[in-house]
Amino acid sequence: MVYDLIVIGGGPAGYLAAERAGEGGLSVLLIEKRFIGGVCLNEGCVPSKALLYSAKLYHGAADGAKYGITVKDIKLDHKAVIERKKKVVNTLVTGIKSKLRKLKVTVVMAEAKITGRSSEGFTVAAGGETYTGSKLLIATGSVPVTPPIPGVKEGLASGFVATNREILDWETVPEKLVIIGGGVIGLEMASYYNTAGSKVTVVEMLDKIAGPTDREISEILKANYEKAGIVFKLGCKVTGVTDGKVLYEEAGKQCEVAADKVLLSIGRRAFTEGLGLETIGVETERGKIKTDDTGLTNIAGVYATGDVNGVLMLAHTAYRETEVAVNNILGKKDHMRYNSIPSVIYTNPEVACVGENEETAKAKGIDFDVVKLSMMYSGRYVAENEGGDGIIKILINKKFKNVIGVHMIGNYSSEIIYGAAMMVETEMRVDDIKQIVFPHPSVSEIIREGIFEYKG
Ligand code: NAI
């Protein structure tokens, strides 16, 4: 048979494409080589949140005295945390599989390779069979960047060095954990393993952690981490990994830090190797598949969504990109906008941002004002965050008086940011936001407080 759509890759971009296309009445084949749910569900976003929630509960108990609760003999049972994580992953993966079954999506668990075209469509080989699809959606995701740093390859092979994949399954907590890269993965794992008892050192090449995050917010996060005992080596480039240590360069000087285990988290890159893209002429640029704002590649009928197009490697970006692509496949006009995609770091405290920050707004020549407010202006925040140092920053376009960016550090930020994203997406003006009723008491009210603070 000829499928209406063949989807390669069963992560957030791929499984959602299959679901949406199935809902749209198309015959769909989904091919996945490892596991349905991809990195996000199995070894990324979801399992890391399960670990971080256990760490948060631990802190709740350990810091309980501030709130009138005293707990004795608190223990983080790492093995039990990992077991629970497996249960969480299993529940969600089972849910996706059953939805795919309900939508009559055919699922093949094998490695797919595009082999060319026939008169009926694109041909894809998997598990010894050849399948044909009128349209193709490539959602093969990304893999961790493994730099040519001496010792990294050997360390990965011996298990001394881990990526996001292995670290979520460690059965024991290393005494000394060195994390290479102070980005999202590095920070989230530093947070968990520090709570679980490791002595954590983060070695970061830049002079700040959390990549493109607002500098002030990144400094507050760092101060919180340092208070918890995490050591940061900023402006330090890793030059080697040997058994038992990580070597790095600091201001031209060679230094080293002892490690029982190392996490390599210096970014991810699009995965396209061995996919057979050349057999149908799909264009790539520095390893990423080039697409337009509908997810379409240079070849009519071939789409690429999620990390593989390398635009913004986030699961929720993948969801929307895939919906845009499937809508276009179904004949509904839709296109992708990237200006209001929120980003969250699920540390404790959480960091969440959307839209322009001061640097990007300046670079674009936007005339803007910044309102900065302590989270202490929110009653709920005060009630729940003894000694909290969270802030919110709201960027407002001076000319049109609309919100162009919101940046927060403080708990529940991850759950509040979508409201801010709606404001940025709809170019909501300050006067319109003043008419919105926020639930009281809630930390979300900090946005309302910030807007009323604006006197521009
Ligand atoms: P990242 O790009 O967030 O951070 C990598 C960091 O490593 C950067 O700060 C970089 O300066 C540093 N670095 C690079 N080479 C280095 C070297 N030789 N020595 C020292 N530092 C070096 O990448 P990360 O954390 O690996 O995450 C990968 C992807 O996963 C990201 O694209 C992210 O969007 C996604 N992700 C998102 C999450 C979320 O949204 N909460 C959670 C986890 C992952």
Coordinates of C-alpha atoms and ligand atoms in Angstrom, one line a residue:
M1 CA 0.0 0.0 0.0
V2 CA 1.0 3.6 -0.4
Y3 CA 0.7 5.6 2.9
D4 CA -0.4 9.2 2.7
L5 CA 2.4 10.1 5.1
I6 CA 5.5 8.3 6.4
V7 CA 6.9 9.8 9.6
I8 CA 10.5 9.0 10.5
G9 CA 11.2 9.4 14.2
G10 CA 8.8 8.9 17.2
G11 CA 9.8 11.8 19.4
P12 CA 7.6 14.8 20.2
A13 CA 7.7 16.0 16.5
G14 CA 7.2 12.6 15.1
Y15 CA 4.5 11.1 17.3
L16 CA 2.5 14.2 17.3
A17 CA 2.7 14.4 13.5
A18 CA 1.4 10.9 13.3
E19 CA -1.4 11.7 15.8
R20 CA -2.5 14.9 14.0
A21 CA -2.3 13.3 10.6
G22 CA -4.3 10.3 11.8
E23 CA -6.9 12.7 13.3
G24 CA -7.0 14.4 9.9
G25 CA -7.9 11.1 8.2
L26 CA -4.6 10.3 6.6
S27 CA -3.1 6.8 6.5
V28 CA 0.1 7.1 8.5
L29 CA 3.2 5.0 9.0
L30 CA 5.5 5.9 11.9
I31 CA 9.0 4.4 12.0
E32 CA 11.1 4.6 15.2
K33 CA 14.4 2.9 15.9
R34 CA 14.6 3.2 19.7
F35 CA 11.6 4.1 21.6
I36 CA 8.3 5.9 21.1
G37 CA 8.4 9.3 22.9
G38 CA 12.0 9.9 21.7
V39 CA 14.6 11.6 23.9
C40 CA 12.1 14.0 25.5
L41 CA 9.9 11.3 27.1
N42 CA 12.5 8.6 27.6
E43 CA 15.8 10.3 28.5
G44 CA 15.2 14.1 28.5
C45 CA 12.4 16.5 29.5
V46 CA 10.1 14.1 31.4
P47 CA 12.4 11.8 33.4
S48 CA 14.6 14.8 34.4
K49 CA 11.4 16.5 35.8
A50 CA 10.6 13.3 37.8
L51 CA 14.1 13.5 39.4
L52 CA 13.9 17.3 40.0
Y53 CA 10.5 16.9 41.7
S54 CA 12.0 14.4 44.2
A55 CA 14.8 16.9 44.9
K56 CA 12.3 19.6 45.4
L57 CA 10.4 17.5 48.0
Y58 CA 13.7 16.8 49.7
H59 CA 14.4 20.5 50.0
G60 CA 10.8 21.1 51.2
A61 CA 11.6 18.7 54.1
A62 CA 15.1 19.9 54.7
D63 CA 14.1 23.6 54.8
G64 CA 10.8 22.8 56.6
A65 CA 11.8 24.4 59.9
K66 CA 11.4 27.8 58.2
Y67 CA 7.7 26.9 57.7
G68 CA 7.1 25.3 61.1
I69 CA 7.7 21.8 59.9
T70 CA 10.5 19.7 61.4
V71 CA 11.5 16.4 59.8
K72 CA 14.1 14.1 61.1
D73 CA 16.3 11.7 59.2
I74 CA 15.5 12.9 55.7
K75 CA 17.0 10.7 53.1
L76 CA 17.0 10.9 49.3
D77 CA 16.8 7.3 48.1
H78 CA 18.3 7.6 44.7
K79 CA 17.4 4.1 43.6
A80 CA 13.8 4.7 44.5
V81 CA 13.8 8.0 42.6
I82 CA 15.2 6.3 39.5
E83 CA 12.6 3.5 39.8
R84 CA 9.7 6.1 40.1
K85 CA 11.1 7.9 37.1
K86 CA 10.9 4.7 35.1
K87 CA 7.2 4.4 36.1
V88 CA 6.5 8.0 35.0
V89 CA 8.1 7.4 31.6
N90 CA 6.3 4.1 31.2
T91 CA 2.9 5.6 31.9
L92 CA 3.3 8.4 29.4
V93 CA 4.8 6.2 26.7
T94 CA 2.0 3.7 27.1
G95 CA -0.5 6.6 26.7
I96 CA 1.1 7.7 23.4
K97 CA 1.2 4.1 22.0
S98 CA -2.5 3.6 22.8
K99 CA -3.4 6.9 21.2
L100 CA -1.5 5.9 18.0
R101 CA -3.3 2.6 18.0
K102 CA -6.7 4.3 18.4
L103 CA -5.9 6.5 15.4
K104 CA -4.8 3.5 13.4
V105 CA -1.3 4.7 12.9
T106 CA 1.0 1.8 11.8
V107 CA 4.1 1.7 13.9
V108 CA 7.3 0.0 12.8
M109 CA 10.1 -0.3 15.3
A110 CA 13.3 -0.3 13.2
E111 CA 15.9 2.1 11.7
A112 CA 14.5 3.9 8.6
K113 CA 16.6 4.8 5.6
I114 CA 15.2 6.8 2.7
T115 CA 16.0 4.9 -0.5
G116 CA 14.6 7.2 -3.2
R117 CA 11.4 7.7 -5.2
S118 CA 9.1 5.5 -7.1
S119 CA 6.2 6.6 -9.4
E120 CA 3.9 6.4 -6.3
G121 CA 6.0 8.4 -3.8
F122 CA 9.0 8.3 -1.5
T123 CA 10.5 4.9 -0.6
V124 CA 11.8 4.1 2.9
A125 CA 13.5 0.9 4.0
A126 CA 13.0 -0.3 7.6
G127 CA 13.4 -3.7 9.2
G128 CA 13.9 -5.5 5.9
E129 CA 10.8 -4.0 4.2
T130 CA 10.3 -1.1 1.8
Y131 CA 7.5 1.3 2.4
T132 CA 6.1 4.0 0.1
G133 CA 4.6 7.3 1.2
S134 CA 3.1 10.2 -0.9
K135 CA 4.6 12.5 1.7
L136 CA 7.4 12.3 4.1
L137 CA 8.0 14.0 7.5
I138 CA 11.5 13.7 8.9
A139 CA 11.6 14.1 12.7
T140 CA 14.9 12.3 13.6
G141 CA 15.8 14.8 16.4
S142 CA 19.2 15.5 17.8
V143 CA 22.1 13.8 19.5
P144 CA 24.5 15.2 22.1
V145 CA 27.5 17.1 20.8
T146 CA 30.7 15.1 21.5
P147 CA 33.7 17.4 21.0
P148 CA 37.1 16.2 20.0
I149 CA 38.4 16.9 23.5
P150 CA 41.1 14.3 24.4
G151 CA 39.7 11.5 26.6
V152 CA 36.0 12.2 25.9
K153 CA 35.5 9.4 23.5
E154 CA 37.3 6.9 25.8
G155 CA 35.4 8.3 28.8
L156 CA 32.1 7.8 27.0
A157 CA 33.0 4.2 26.1
S158 CA 34.1 3.4 29.7
G159 CA 31.2 5.0 31.4
F160 CA 33.3 7.6 33.2
V161 CA 31.7 10.3 30.9
A162 CA 27.9 10.4 30.5
T163 CA 25.4 12.3 28.4
N164 CA 21.8 13.1 29.3
R165 CA 21.0 9.5 28.3
E166 CA 23.1 7.6 30.9
I167 CA 22.9 10.1 33.7
L168 CA 19.2 9.5 34.2
D169 CA 19.9 5.8 34.9
W170 CA 22.9 5.9 37.2
E171 CA 22.3 3.5 40.0
T172 CA 24.5 5.3 42.5
V173 CA 25.2 8.9 43.2
P174 CA 28.8 9.8 42.4
E175 CA 30.8 11.5 45.2
K176 CA 32.3 14.0 42.8
L177 CA 30.4 15.0 39.7
V178 CA 32.0 17.4 37.2
I179 CA 29.6 18.8 34.6
I180 CA 31.0 20.2 31.4
G181 CA 28.6 22.9 30.1
G182 CA 26.4 25.2 32.3
G183 CA 23.4 25.2 30.0
V184 CA 20.0 23.7 30.6
I185 CA 20.9 20.1 30.9
G186 CA 24.0 20.8 33.0
L187 CA 22.1 23.0 35.4
E188 CA 19.1 20.7 35.8
M189 CA 21.4 17.8 36.5
A190 CA 23.6 19.9 38.8
S191 CA 20.4 20.7 40.8
Y192 CA 19.4 17.0 41.2
Y193 CA 22.8 15.4 41.9
N194 CA 23.8 18.2 44.3
T195 CA 20.6 17.4 46.3
A196 CA 21.3 13.7 46.0
G197 CA 24.7 14.2 47.7
S198 CA 27.3 14.7 45.0
K199 CA 29.9 17.4 45.2
V200 CA 29.1 19.2 41.9
T201 CA 31.5 21.4 39.9
V202 CA 30.2 23.0 36.7
V203 CA 32.8 24.0 34.1
E204 CA 31.5 26.5 31.7
M205 CA 33.3 28.2 28.8
L206 CA 31.2 31.5 28.9
D207 CA 31.4 34.1 31.7
K208 CA 27.8 33.2 32.7
I209 CA 25.5 30.2 33.2
A210 CA 22.2 29.4 31.5
G211 CA 23.2 30.6 28.0
P212 CA 21.0 33.2 26.5
T213 CA 19.1 33.8 29.8
D214 CA 18.9 37.4 31.1
R215 CA 22.3 38.1 32.8
E216 CA 20.8 39.3 36.1
I217 CA 18.5 36.2 36.3
S218 CA 21.4 34.0 35.5
E219 CA 23.4 35.5 38.3
I220 CA 20.5 35.1 40.8
L221 CA 20.3 31.4 39.8
K222 CA 24.1 31.0 40.2
A223 CA 24.0 32.6 43.7
N224 CA 21.2 30.2 44.7
Y225 CA 23.2 27.2 43.4
E226 CA 26.4 28.4 45.2
K227 CA 24.5 28.7 48.4
A228 CA 23.5 25.0 47.9
G229 CA 27.2 24.1 47.5
I230 CA 27.6 23.9 43.7
V231 CA 31.0 25.2 42.5
F232 CA 31.2 27.1 39.2
K233 CA 34.3 27.5 37.0
L234 CA 33.2 30.2 34.5
G235 CA 35.2 31.3 31.5
C236 CA 36.9 27.9 31.6
K237 CA 37.4 25.7 28.6
V238 CA 37.7 22.0 29.1
T239 CA 40.8 20.6 27.4
G240 CA 40.9 17.0 28.5
V241 CA 39.2 14.2 30.4
T242 CA 41.3 11.5 32.0
D243 CA 40.2 8.8 34.5
G244 CA 39.6 10.7 37.7
K245 CA 39.8 14.3 36.5
V246 CA 38.7 17.0 34.1
L247 CA 41.4 19.3 32.8
Y248 CA 40.5 22.9 31.9
E249 CA 42.1 26.2 30.9
E250 CA 41.4 29.3 33.1
A251 CA 42.9 32.6 31.9
G252 CA 45.6 30.8 30.0
K253 CA 46.5 28.5 33.0
Q254 CA 46.0 24.7 33.0
C255 CA 43.8 23.6 35.9
E256 CA 42.1 20.3 36.9
V257 CA 39.2 19.1 39.0
A258 CA 38.8 15.6 40.4
A259 CA 35.8 13.6 39.2
D260 CA 34.2 10.3 39.9
K261 CA 31.8 10.9 37.0
V262 CA 31.5 13.5 34.3
L263 CA 28.4 14.8 32.5
L264 CA 29.0 16.1 29.1
S265 CA 26.2 18.7 28.3
I266 CA 27.6 21.1 25.8
G267 CA 24.7 21.2 23.4
R268 CA 23.0 18.9 20.9
R269 CA 23.2 18.7 17.1
A270 CA 20.6 17.6 14.5
F271 CA 20.7 13.9 13.6
T272 CA 20.7 13.1 9.9
E273 CA 23.5 10.6 9.5
G274 CA 22.7 7.5 7.3
L275 CA 19.2 8.7 6.7
G276 CA 19.5 8.7 2.9
L277 CA 18.6 12.3 2.5
E278 CA 20.9 12.5 -0.6
T279 CA 18.8 9.8 -2.4
I280 CA 15.9 12.4 -2.8
G281 CA 18.1 15.5 -2.7
V282 CA 17.0 17.0 0.7
E283 CA 19.2 20.0 1.4
T284 CA 21.1 20.4 4.7
E285 CA 23.1 23.3 6.2
R286 CA 25.7 22.4 8.8
G287 CA 24.0 19.1 9.4
K288 CA 20.5 20.6 9.9
I289 CA 17.7 20.1 7.4
K290 CA 16.7 23.4 5.8
T291 CA 13.0 24.2 5.9
D292 CA 10.7 27.1 5.3
D293 CA 8.2 28.4 7.9
T294 CA 5.8 25.6 7.1
G295 CA 8.4 22.9 7.8
L296 CA 8.8 22.1 4.1
T297 CA 12.2 21.2 2.8
N298 CA 13.5 22.0 -0.7
I299 CA 11.8 18.9 -1.9
A300 CA 8.0 19.1 -2.5
G301 CA 6.2 16.7 -0.1
V302 CA 9.1 16.3 2.3
Y303 CA 8.9 18.1 5.7
A304 CA 11.3 18.2 8.6
T305 CA 10.2 19.3 12.1
G306 CA 11.7 19.3 15.6
D307 CA 15.4 19.3 16.5
V308 CA 16.4 18.0 13.1
N309 CA 15.9 21.4 11.5
G310 CA 18.0 22.9 14.3
V311 CA 15.9 26.2 14.6
L312 CA 15.1 26.0 18.3
M313 CA 15.7 22.7 20.0
L314 CA 12.8 22.5 22.4
A315 CA 10.0 19.9 22.6
H316 CA 7.2 22.5 22.6
T317 CA 8.8 24.1 19.5
A318 CA 8.7 20.7 17.9
Y319 CA 5.0 20.2 18.7
R320 CA 4.0 23.4 17.1
E321 CA 6.3 23.0 14.0
T322 CA 4.8 19.6 13.5
E323 CA 1.2 20.8 13.7
V324 CA 2.1 23.6 11.2
A325 CA 3.5 21.0 8.8
V326 CA 0.6 18.6 9.2
N327 CA -1.9 21.4 8.7
N328 CA -0.2 22.3 5.4
I329 CA -0.2 18.7 4.4
L330 CA -4.0 18.6 5.1
G331 CA -4.4 21.7 3.0
K332 CA -4.9 24.2 5.8
K333 CA -2.7 27.3 5.7
D334 CA -0.5 27.7 8.7
H335 CA 3.0 28.9 9.4
M336 CA 5.5 29.0 12.2
R337 CA 6.4 32.0 14.4
Y338 CA 9.3 31.8 16.8
N339 CA 9.0 35.2 18.6
S340 CA 6.9 34.0 21.5
I341 CA 8.2 30.6 22.3
P342 CA 8.8 30.3 26.1
S343 CA 11.9 28.7 27.5
V344 CA 12.1 27.2 31.0
I345 CA 14.9 25.9 33.2
Y346 CA 13.3 23.6 35.7
T347 CA 15.8 24.3 38.5
N348 CA 14.8 25.2 42.0
P349 CA 14.1 28.2 41.7
E350 CA 12.7 27.9 38.2
V351 CA 13.6 30.2 35.4
A352 CA 11.2 31.1 32.6
C353 CA 11.5 33.6 29.8
V354 CA 9.7 34.6 26.6
G355 CA 10.2 37.1 23.9
E356 CA 13.0 39.7 23.7
N357 CA 15.6 40.2 26.4
E358 CA 17.5 43.5 26.8
E359 CA 20.3 42.4 24.5
T360 CA 18.2 41.1 21.7
A361 CA 15.8 44.1 21.9
K362 CA 18.8 46.5 21.7
A363 CA 20.3 44.6 18.8
K364 CA 17.0 45.0 16.9
G365 CA 16.9 48.7 17.6
I366 CA 13.7 48.5 19.5
D367 CA 13.0 51.5 21.9
F368 CA 11.9 49.8 25.1
D369 CA 11.4 50.2 28.8
V370 CA 12.1 47.6 31.5
V371 CA 10.0 47.1 34.6
K372 CA 11.8 45.1 37.2
L373 CA 10.1 43.9 40.3
S374 CA 10.9 41.6 43.2
M375 CA 8.7 38.5 43.4
M376 CA 8.0 39.6 46.9
Y377 CA 5.3 41.8 45.5
S378 CA 3.2 38.6 45.1
G379 CA 1.5 37.5 48.4
R380 CA 1.6 33.8 47.4
Y381 CA 5.3 34.0 46.7
V382 CA 6.0 35.5 50.1
A383 CA 3.8 32.9 51.8
E384 CA 5.7 30.0 50.1
N385 CA 9.2 31.3 49.6
E386 CA 10.9 32.3 52.9
G387 CA 13.9 34.4 52.0
G388 CA 13.1 34.2 48.3
D389 CA 15.1 36.4 45.9
G390 CA 13.0 35.9 42.7
I391 CA 12.5 38.7 40.2
I392 CA 10.4 39.5 37.1
K393 CA 11.5 41.8 34.3
I394 CA 8.9 43.0 31.7
L395 CA 10.1 44.6 28.5
I396 CA 7.6 47.1 27.0
N397 CA 7.9 48.6 23.6
K398 CA 7.9 52.4 24.2
K399 CA 6.2 53.3 21.0
F400 CA 3.3 50.8 21.0
K401 CA 3.2 50.1 24.7
N402 CA 3.0 46.4 24.1
V403 CA 4.8 43.6 26.1
I404 CA 7.7 42.3 24.1
G405 CA 9.4 40.1 26.7
V406 CA 9.0 38.6 30.1
H407 CA 11.8 37.0 32.2
M408 CA 11.3 35.5 35.6
I409 CA 13.1 33.6 38.3
G410 CA 11.1 32.1 41.1
N411 CA 8.9 29.1 41.6
Y412 CA 5.8 28.5 39.4
S413 CA 7.5 30.6 36.7
S414 CA 7.3 27.5 34.5
E415 CA 3.5 27.4 34.9
I416 CA 3.0 31.2 34.6
I417 CA 5.1 31.9 31.5
Y418 CA 2.5 30.7 29.0
G419 CA 0.3 33.7 30.0
A420 CA 3.2 36.0 29.3
A421 CA 3.7 34.2 26.0
M422 CA 0.1 34.9 25.0
M423 CA 0.7 38.6 25.8
V424 CA 3.8 38.7 23.6
E425 CA 2.2 36.6 20.8
T426 CA -0.9 38.8 20.6
E427 CA 1.2 42.0 21.1
M428 CA -1.0 42.9 24.1
R429 CA -0.8 46.5 25.2
V430 CA -0.3 47.5 28.8
D431 CA -3.8 49.0 29.0
D432 CA -5.4 45.8 27.9
I433 CA -3.4 43.7 30.4
K434 CA -4.6 46.0 33.2
Q435 CA -8.1 44.8 32.5
I436 CA -7.3 41.1 33.0
V437 CA -8.3 39.6 36.3
F438 CA -5.6 37.3 37.8
P439 CA -6.4 34.8 40.5
H440 CA -5.5 36.0 44.0
P441 CA -3.4 35.0 45.6
S442 CA -1.2 33.6 42.9
V443 CA 2.4 34.1 41.8
S444 CA 1.0 35.0 38.4
E445 CA -0.1 38.3 39.8
I446 CA 3.5 39.4 39.6
I447 CA 2.8 40.2 35.9
R448 CA -0.1 42.4 36.9
E449 CA 2.0 44.1 39.6
G450 CA 4.7 44.7 37.1
I451 CA 2.3 46.2 34.5
F452 CA 0.8 48.6 37.1
E453 CA 4.3 49.6 38.1
Y454 CA 4.9 50.8 34.5
K455 CA 4.7 54.5 34.3
G456 CA 5.7 55.0 30.7
Ligands
NAI1 P1 23.1 24.2 26.0 O1 23.4 24.7 24.6 O2 21.9 24.6 26.7 O3 24.4 24.5 26.9 C1 25.7 24.1 26.6 C2 26.7 24.9 27.4 O4 28.0 24.3 27.2 C3 26.8 26.3 26.9 O5 26.7 27.2 27.9 C4 28.3 26.4 26.3 O6 28.9 27.6 26.4 C5 29.0 25.3 27.1 N1 30.2 24.7 26.5 C6 30.3 24.3 25.2 N2 31.6 23.8 25.0 C7 32.2 23.8 26.2 C8 33.5 23.4 26.6 N3 34.4 22.8 25.8 N4 33.8 23.6 28.0 C9 33.0 24.2 28.8 N5 31.7 24.6 28.4 C10 31.3 24.4 27.1 O7 23.2 22.6 25.8 P2 22.7 21.4 26.8 O8 22.6 21.8 28.2 O9 23.5 20.3 26.4 O10 21.2 21.1 26.3 C11 21.0 20.6 24.9 C12 19.6 20.9 24.4 O11 18.6 20.3 25.1 C13 19.4 22.4 24.3 O12 19.2 22.7 23.0 C14 18.1 22.6 25.1 O13 17.2 23.4 24.5 C15 17.5 21.2 25.3 N6 17.0 21.0 26.6 C16 16.0 21.8 27.1 C17 15.6 21.7 28.4 C18 14.5 22.7 28.9 O14 13.9 23.4 28.0 N7 14.2 22.8 30.2 C19 16.1 20.7 29.3 C20 17.1 20.0 28.8 C21 17.5 20.1 27.5

